[in-house]
PDB file of C-alpha atoms in Angstrom:
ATOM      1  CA  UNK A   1     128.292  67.557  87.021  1.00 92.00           C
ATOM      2  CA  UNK A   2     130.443  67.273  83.675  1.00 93.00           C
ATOM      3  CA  UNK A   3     133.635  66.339  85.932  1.00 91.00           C
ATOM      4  CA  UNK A   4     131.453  64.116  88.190  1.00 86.00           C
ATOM      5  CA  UNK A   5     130.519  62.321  84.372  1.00 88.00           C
ATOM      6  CA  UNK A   6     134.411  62.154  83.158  1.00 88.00           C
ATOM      7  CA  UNK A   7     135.756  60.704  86.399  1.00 84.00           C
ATOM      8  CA  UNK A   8     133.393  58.397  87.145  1.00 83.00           C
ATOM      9  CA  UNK A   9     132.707  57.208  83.042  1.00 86.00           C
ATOM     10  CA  UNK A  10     131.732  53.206  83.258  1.00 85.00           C
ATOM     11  CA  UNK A  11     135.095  53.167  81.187  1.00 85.00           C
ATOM     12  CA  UNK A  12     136.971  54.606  83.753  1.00 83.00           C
ATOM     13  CA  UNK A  13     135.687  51.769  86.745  1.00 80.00           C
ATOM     14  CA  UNK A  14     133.858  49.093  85.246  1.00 83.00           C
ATOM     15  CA  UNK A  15     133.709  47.475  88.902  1.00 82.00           C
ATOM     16  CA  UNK A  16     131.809  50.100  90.927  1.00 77.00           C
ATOM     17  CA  UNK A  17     132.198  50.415  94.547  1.00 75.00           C
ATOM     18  CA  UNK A  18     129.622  48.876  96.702  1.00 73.00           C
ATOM     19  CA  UNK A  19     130.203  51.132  99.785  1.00 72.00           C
ATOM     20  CA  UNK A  20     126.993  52.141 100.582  1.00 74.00           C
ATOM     21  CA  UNK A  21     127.885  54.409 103.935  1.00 78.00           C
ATOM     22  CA  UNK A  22     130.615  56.736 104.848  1.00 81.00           C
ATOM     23  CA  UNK A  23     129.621  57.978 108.400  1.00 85.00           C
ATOM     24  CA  UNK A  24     132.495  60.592 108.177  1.00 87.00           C
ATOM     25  CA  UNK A  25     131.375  61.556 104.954  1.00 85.00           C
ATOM     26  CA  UNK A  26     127.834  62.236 105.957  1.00 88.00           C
ATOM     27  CA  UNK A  27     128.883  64.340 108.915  1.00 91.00           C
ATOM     28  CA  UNK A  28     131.164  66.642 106.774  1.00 92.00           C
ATOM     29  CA  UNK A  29     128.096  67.314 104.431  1.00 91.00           C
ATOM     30  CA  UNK A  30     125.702  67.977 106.824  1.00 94.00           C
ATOM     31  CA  UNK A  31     128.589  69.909 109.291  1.00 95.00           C
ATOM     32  CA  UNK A  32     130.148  72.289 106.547  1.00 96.00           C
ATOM     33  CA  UNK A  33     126.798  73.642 105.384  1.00 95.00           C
ATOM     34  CA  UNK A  34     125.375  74.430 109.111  1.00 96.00           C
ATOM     35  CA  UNK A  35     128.742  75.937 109.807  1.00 95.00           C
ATOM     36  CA  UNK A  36     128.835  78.531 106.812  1.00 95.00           C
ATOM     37  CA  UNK A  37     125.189  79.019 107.324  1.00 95.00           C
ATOM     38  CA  UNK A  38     126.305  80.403 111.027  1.00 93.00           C
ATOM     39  CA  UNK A  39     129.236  82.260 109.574  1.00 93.00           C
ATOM     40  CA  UNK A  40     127.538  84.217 107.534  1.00 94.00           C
ATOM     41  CA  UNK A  41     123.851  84.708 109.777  1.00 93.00           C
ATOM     42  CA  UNK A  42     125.977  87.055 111.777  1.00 90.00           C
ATOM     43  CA  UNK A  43     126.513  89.985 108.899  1.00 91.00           C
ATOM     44  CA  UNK A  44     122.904  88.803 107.474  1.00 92.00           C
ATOM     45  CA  UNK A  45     121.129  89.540 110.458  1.00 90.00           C
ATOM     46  CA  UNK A  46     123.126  93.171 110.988  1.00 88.00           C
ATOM     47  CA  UNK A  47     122.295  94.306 107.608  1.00 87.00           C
ATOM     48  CA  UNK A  48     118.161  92.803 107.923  1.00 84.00           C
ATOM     49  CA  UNK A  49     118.227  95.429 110.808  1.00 84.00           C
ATOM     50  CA  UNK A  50     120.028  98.310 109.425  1.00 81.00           C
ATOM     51  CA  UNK A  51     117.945  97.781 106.102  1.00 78.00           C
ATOM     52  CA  UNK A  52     114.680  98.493 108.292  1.00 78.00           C
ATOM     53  CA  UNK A  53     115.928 100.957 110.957  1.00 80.00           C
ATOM     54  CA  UNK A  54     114.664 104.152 110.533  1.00 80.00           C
ATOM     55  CA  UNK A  55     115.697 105.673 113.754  1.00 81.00           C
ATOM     56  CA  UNK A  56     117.630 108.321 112.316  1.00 85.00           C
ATOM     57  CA  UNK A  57     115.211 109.752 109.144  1.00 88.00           C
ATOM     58  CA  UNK A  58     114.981 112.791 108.657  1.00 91.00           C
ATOM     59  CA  UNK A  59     111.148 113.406 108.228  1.00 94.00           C
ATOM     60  CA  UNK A  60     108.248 111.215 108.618  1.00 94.00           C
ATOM     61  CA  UNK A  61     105.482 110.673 106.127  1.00 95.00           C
ATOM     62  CA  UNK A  62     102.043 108.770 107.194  1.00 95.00           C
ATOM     63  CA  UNK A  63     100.220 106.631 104.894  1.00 95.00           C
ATOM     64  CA  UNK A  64      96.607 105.421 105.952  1.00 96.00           C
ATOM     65  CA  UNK A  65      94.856 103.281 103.850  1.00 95.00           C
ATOM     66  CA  UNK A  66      91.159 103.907 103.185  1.00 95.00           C
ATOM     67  CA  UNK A  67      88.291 101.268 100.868  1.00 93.00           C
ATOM     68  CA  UNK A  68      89.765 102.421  98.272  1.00 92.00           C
ATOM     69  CA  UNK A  69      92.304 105.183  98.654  1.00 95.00           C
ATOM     70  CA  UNK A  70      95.308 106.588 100.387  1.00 95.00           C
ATOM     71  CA  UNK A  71      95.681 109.083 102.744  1.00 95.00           C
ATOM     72  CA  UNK A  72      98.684 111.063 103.365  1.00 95.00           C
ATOM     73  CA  UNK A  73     100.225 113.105 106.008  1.00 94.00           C
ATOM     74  CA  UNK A  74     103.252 115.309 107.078  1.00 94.00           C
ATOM     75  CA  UNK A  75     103.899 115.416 110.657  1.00 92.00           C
ATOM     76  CA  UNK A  76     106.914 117.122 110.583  1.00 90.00           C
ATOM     77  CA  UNK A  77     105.551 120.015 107.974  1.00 90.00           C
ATOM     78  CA  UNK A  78     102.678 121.194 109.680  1.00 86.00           C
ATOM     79  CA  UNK A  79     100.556 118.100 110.186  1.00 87.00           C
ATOM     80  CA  UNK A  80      98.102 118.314 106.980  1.00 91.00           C
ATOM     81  CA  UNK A  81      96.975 115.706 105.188  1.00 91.00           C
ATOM     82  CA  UNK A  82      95.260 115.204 102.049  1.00 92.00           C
ATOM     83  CA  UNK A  83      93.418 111.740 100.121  1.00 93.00           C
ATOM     84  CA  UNK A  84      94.767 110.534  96.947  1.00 94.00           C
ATOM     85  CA  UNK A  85      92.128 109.042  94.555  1.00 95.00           C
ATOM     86  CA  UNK A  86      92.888 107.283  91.354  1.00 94.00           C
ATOM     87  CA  UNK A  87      91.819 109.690  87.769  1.00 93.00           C
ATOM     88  CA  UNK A  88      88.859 107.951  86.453  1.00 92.00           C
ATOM     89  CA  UNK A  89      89.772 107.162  82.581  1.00 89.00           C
ATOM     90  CA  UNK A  90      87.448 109.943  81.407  1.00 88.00           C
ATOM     91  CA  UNK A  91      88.742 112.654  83.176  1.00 89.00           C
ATOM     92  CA  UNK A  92      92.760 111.687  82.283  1.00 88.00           C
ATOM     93  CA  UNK A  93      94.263 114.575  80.959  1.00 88.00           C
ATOM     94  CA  UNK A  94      97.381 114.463  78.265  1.00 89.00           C
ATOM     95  CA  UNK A  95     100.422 112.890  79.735  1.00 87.00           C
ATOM     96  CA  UNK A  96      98.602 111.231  82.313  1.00 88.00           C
ATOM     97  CA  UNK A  97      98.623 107.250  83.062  1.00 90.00           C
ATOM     98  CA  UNK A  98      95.618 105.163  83.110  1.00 92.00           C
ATOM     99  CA  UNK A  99      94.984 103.387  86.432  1.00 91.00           C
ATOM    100  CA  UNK A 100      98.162 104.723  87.639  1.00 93.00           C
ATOM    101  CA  UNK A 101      97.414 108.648  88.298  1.00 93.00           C
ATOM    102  CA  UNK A 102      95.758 110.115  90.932  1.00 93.00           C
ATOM    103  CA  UNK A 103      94.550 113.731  91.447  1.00 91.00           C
ATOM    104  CA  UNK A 104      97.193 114.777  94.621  1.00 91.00           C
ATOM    105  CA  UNK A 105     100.673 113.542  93.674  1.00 92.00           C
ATOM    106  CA  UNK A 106     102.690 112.026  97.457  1.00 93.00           C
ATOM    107  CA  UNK A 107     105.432 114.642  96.958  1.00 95.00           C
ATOM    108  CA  UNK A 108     108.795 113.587  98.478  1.00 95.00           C
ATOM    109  CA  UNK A 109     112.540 115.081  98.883  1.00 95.00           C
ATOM    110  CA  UNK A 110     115.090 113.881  96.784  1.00 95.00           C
ATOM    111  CA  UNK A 111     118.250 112.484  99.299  1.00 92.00           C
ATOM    112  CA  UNK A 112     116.412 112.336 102.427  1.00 93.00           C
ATOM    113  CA  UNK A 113     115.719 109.225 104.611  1.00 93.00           C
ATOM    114  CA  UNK A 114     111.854 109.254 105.185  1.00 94.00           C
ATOM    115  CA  UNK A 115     110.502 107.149 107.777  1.00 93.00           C
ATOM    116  CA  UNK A 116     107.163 105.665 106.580  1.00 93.00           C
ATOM    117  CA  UNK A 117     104.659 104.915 109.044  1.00 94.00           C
ATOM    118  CA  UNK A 118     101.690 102.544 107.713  1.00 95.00           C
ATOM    119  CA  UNK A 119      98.214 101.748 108.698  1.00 95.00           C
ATOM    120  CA  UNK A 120      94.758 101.139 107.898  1.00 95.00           C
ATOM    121  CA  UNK A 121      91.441 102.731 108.841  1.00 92.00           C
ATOM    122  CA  UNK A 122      89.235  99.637 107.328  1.00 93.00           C
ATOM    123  CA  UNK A 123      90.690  96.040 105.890  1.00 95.00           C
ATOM    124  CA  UNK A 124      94.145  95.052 105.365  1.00 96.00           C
ATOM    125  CA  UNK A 125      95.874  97.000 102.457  1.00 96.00           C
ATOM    126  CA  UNK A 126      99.510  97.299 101.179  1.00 95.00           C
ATOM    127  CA  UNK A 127     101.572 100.061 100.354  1.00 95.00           C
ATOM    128  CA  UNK A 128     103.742  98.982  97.203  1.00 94.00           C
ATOM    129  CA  UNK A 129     106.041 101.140  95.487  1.00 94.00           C
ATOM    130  CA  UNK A 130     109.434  98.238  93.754  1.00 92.00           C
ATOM    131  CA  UNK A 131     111.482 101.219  93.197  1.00 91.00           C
ATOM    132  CA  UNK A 132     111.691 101.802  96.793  1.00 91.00           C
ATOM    133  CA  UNK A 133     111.766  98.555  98.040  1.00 88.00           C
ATOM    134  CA  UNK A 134     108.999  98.684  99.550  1.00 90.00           C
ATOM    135  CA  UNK A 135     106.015  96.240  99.579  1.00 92.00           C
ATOM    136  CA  UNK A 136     104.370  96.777 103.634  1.00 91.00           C
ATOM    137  CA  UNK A 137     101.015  95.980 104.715  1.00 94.00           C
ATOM    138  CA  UNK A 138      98.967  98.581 106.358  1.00 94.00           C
ATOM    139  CA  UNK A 139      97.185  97.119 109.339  1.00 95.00           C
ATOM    140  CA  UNK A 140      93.975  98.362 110.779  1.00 95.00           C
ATOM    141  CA  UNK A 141      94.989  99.189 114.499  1.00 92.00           C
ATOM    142  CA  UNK A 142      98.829  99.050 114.090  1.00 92.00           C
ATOM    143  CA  UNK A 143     101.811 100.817 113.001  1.00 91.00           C
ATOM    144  CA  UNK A 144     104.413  99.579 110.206  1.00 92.00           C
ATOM    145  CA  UNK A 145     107.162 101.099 109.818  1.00 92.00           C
ATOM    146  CA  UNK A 146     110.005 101.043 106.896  1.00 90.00           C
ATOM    147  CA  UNK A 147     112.470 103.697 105.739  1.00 91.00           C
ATOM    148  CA  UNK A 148     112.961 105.442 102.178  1.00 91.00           C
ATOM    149  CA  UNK A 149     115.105 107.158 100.226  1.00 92.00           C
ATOM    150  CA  UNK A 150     115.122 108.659  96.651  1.00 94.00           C
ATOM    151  CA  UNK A 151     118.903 109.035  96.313  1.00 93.00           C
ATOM    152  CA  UNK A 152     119.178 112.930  94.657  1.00 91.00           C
ATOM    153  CA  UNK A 153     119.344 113.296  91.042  1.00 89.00           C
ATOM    154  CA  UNK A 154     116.797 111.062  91.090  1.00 92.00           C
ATOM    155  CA  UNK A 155     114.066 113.041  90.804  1.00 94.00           C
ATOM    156  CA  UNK A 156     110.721 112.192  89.207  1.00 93.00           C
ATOM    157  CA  UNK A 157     107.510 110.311  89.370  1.00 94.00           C
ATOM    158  CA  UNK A 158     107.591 106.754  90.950  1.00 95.00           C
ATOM    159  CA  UNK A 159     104.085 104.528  90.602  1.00 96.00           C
ATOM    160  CA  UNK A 160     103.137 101.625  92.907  1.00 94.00           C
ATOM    161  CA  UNK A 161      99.907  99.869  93.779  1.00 94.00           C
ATOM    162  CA  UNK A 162      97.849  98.315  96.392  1.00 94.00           C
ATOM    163  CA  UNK A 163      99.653  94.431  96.791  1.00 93.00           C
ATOM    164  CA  UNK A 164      96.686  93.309  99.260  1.00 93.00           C
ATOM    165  CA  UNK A 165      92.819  92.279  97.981  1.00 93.00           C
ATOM    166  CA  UNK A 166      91.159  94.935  99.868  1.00 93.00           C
ATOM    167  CA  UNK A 167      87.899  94.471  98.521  1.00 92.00           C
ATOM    168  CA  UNK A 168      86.132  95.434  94.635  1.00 92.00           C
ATOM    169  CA  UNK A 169      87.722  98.570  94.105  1.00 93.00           C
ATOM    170  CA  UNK A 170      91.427  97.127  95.218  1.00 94.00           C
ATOM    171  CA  UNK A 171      92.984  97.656  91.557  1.00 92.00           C
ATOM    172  CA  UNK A 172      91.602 101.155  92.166  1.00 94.00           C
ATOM    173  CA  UNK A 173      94.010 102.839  94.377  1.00 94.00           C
ATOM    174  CA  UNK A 174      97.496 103.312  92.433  1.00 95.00           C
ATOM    175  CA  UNK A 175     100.284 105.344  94.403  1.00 95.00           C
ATOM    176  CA  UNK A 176     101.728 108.390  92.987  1.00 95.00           C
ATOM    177  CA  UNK A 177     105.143 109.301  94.398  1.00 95.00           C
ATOM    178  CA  UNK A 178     106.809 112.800  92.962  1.00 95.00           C
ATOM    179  CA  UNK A 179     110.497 112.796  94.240  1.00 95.00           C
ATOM    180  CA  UNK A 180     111.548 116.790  93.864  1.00 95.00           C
ATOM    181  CA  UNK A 181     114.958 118.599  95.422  1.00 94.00           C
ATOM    182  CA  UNK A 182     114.665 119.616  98.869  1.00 94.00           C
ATOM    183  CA  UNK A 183     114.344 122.630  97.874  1.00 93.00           C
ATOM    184  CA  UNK A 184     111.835 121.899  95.575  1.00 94.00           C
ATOM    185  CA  UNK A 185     110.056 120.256  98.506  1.00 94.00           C
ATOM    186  CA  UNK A 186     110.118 123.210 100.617  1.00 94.00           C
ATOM    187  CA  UNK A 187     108.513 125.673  97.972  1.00 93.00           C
ATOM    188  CA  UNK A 188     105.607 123.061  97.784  1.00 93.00           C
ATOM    189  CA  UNK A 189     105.666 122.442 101.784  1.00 93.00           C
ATOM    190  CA  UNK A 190     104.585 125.934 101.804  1.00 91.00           C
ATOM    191  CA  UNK A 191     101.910 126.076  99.295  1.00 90.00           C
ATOM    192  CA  UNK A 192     100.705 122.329 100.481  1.00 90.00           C
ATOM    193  CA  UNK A 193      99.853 123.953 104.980  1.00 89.00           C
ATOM    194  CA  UNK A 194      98.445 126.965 102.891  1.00 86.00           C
ATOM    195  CA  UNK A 195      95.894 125.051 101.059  1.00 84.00           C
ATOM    196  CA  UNK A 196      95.536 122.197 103.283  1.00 83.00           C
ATOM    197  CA  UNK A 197      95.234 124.503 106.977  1.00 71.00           C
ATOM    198  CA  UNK A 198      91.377 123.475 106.455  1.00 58.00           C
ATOM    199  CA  UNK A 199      92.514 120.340 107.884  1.00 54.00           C
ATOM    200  CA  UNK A 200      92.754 121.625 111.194  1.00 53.00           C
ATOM    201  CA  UNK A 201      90.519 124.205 111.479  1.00 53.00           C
ATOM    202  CA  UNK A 202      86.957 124.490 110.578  1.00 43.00           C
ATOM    203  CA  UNK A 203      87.202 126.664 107.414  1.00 42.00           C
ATOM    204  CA  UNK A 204      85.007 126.219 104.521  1.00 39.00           C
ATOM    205  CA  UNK A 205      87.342 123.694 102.126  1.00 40.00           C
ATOM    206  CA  UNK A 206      88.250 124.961  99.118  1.00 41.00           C
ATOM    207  CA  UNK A 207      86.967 123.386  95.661  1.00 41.00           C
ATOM    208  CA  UNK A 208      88.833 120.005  94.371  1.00 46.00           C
ATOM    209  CA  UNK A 209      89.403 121.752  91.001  1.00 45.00           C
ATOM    210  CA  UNK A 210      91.403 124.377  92.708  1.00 46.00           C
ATOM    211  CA  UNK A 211      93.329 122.408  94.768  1.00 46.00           C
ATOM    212  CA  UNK A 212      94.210 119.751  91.959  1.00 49.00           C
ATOM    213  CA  UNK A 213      95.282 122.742  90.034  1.00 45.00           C
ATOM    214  CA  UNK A 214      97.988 124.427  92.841  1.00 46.00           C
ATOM    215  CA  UNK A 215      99.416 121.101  94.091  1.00 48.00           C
ATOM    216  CA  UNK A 216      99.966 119.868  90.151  1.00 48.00           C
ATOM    217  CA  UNK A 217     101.394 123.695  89.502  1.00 47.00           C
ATOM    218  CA  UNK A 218     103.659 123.124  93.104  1.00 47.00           C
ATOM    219  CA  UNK A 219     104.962 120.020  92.505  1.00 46.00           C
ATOM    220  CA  UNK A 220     106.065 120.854  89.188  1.00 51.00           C
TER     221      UNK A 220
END
C-alpha cells in the first residue's frame, strides 16, 4: 500500500488515466489466484487425510458421552470401562482444580497413537481437549473417530471440556487426561481390569471411595 501511495502521488500524474477496463488484466487476477489455489489443494488435501487417519494406532480408547458425564473404555486392555464425574467444589481435595477434576483420571500412554472412537448415549456432546487437537462431537447413534498422541516426555495432566450445550449440567463434565510412560500405563492397566472386572461379571462393585483411592495411587 505505501508503494501503491509513492507511485501513484497526485504529484507524480496530475492527469489520471481514465481506463476504466483491462480485460487481460481482469483475467490474470482472477486466473493466478484459482491456479495457486489448485497447486497447493493437492498437498492440503493429503495432509487433511493423514492428520485424521488413524488406521495404524496402536490402541483404541472409547469415549461415550452421558447427561452429564463421560464414560471411558479400553478395548484393547481388557474391555473395562469406568464413568468420570466432575469433584463437586466441597469435596476438592488440595491440589485439585475446581470444575476441572474429576474422581477417575482418562489415563493415557505417553508416545503412542490412540485412536479415539466417540459417541453419545443421550444428546449431542463434544469431546474437547486443545492440547490434543481435538474438538469432536459425540453423536448419539454414530461413531467419530480422530487420532492422538502425547509425544513422550510429555507426560502429565491435560484438561478439556464439553464444547456442545448438552443440557443444564453441560459446564459440568470437564475431561481429565493423565498422559504416563508406557510403562507407567501398563502397571495401571493391571490394577485398572483388577478393579474394574465387575464390569463384566456380576460381582458385587466395590465402594467409590476405594476405587478413587487405587486409580489416584495407580496413576501416580
Amino acid at each position: 500500500m505505501a508503494y501503491v501511495c509513492w507511485l501513484f502521488a497526485a504529484k507524480r500524474y496530475p492527469v489520471p488515466s481514465k481506463t476504466t477496463h483491462n480485460v487481460l488484466l481482469e483475467v490474470a487476477w482472477t486466473l493466478i489466484p484459482v491456479l495457486i489455489l489448485v497447486a497447493i489443494a493437492f498437498p492440503s488435501l493429503r495432509l487433511l487425510y493423514m492428520s485424521d487417519d488413524a488406521s495404524d494406532a496402536e490402541m483404541t480408547l472409547k469415549v461415550t458421552g452421558h447427561q452429564w458425564y463421560w464414560e471411558y473404555s479400553y478395548p484393547d486392555h481388557g474391555d473395562f470401562s469406568f464413568e468420570a464425574f466432575m469433584v463437586p467444589e466441597d469435596e476438592l481435595l488440595d491440589g485439585q482444580r475446581r470444575l476441572m477434576d474429576t474422581d477417575l483420571p482418562v489415563v493415557i500412554p505417553t508416545g503412542t497413537k490412540i485412536r479415539l472412537l466417540l459417541t453419545s448415549d443421550d444428546v449431542i456432546h463434544n469431546w474437547s481437549v486443545s492440547e490434543f487437537g481435538v474438538r469432536l462431537d459425540a453423536v448419539p447413534g454414530r461413531l467419530n473417530e480422530a487420532p492422538i498422541m502425547v509425544p513422550e516426555g510429555k507426560e502429565g495432566t491435560y484438561y478439556g471440556f464439553c464444547s456442545e450445550l448438552c443440557g443444564k449440567d453441560h459446564a459440568y463434565m470437564p475431561i481429565m487426561v493423565k498422559a504416563v510412560s508406557k510403562a507407567d500405563f501398563e502397571i495401571w492397566v493391571k490394577n485398572a481390569q483388577e478393579e474394574f472386572a465387575l464390569n463384566n461379571n456380576n460381582s458385587a462393585p466395590t465402594s467409590d471411595a476405594n476405587i478413587r483411592t487405587a486409580w489416584l495411587l495407580a496413576a501416580e
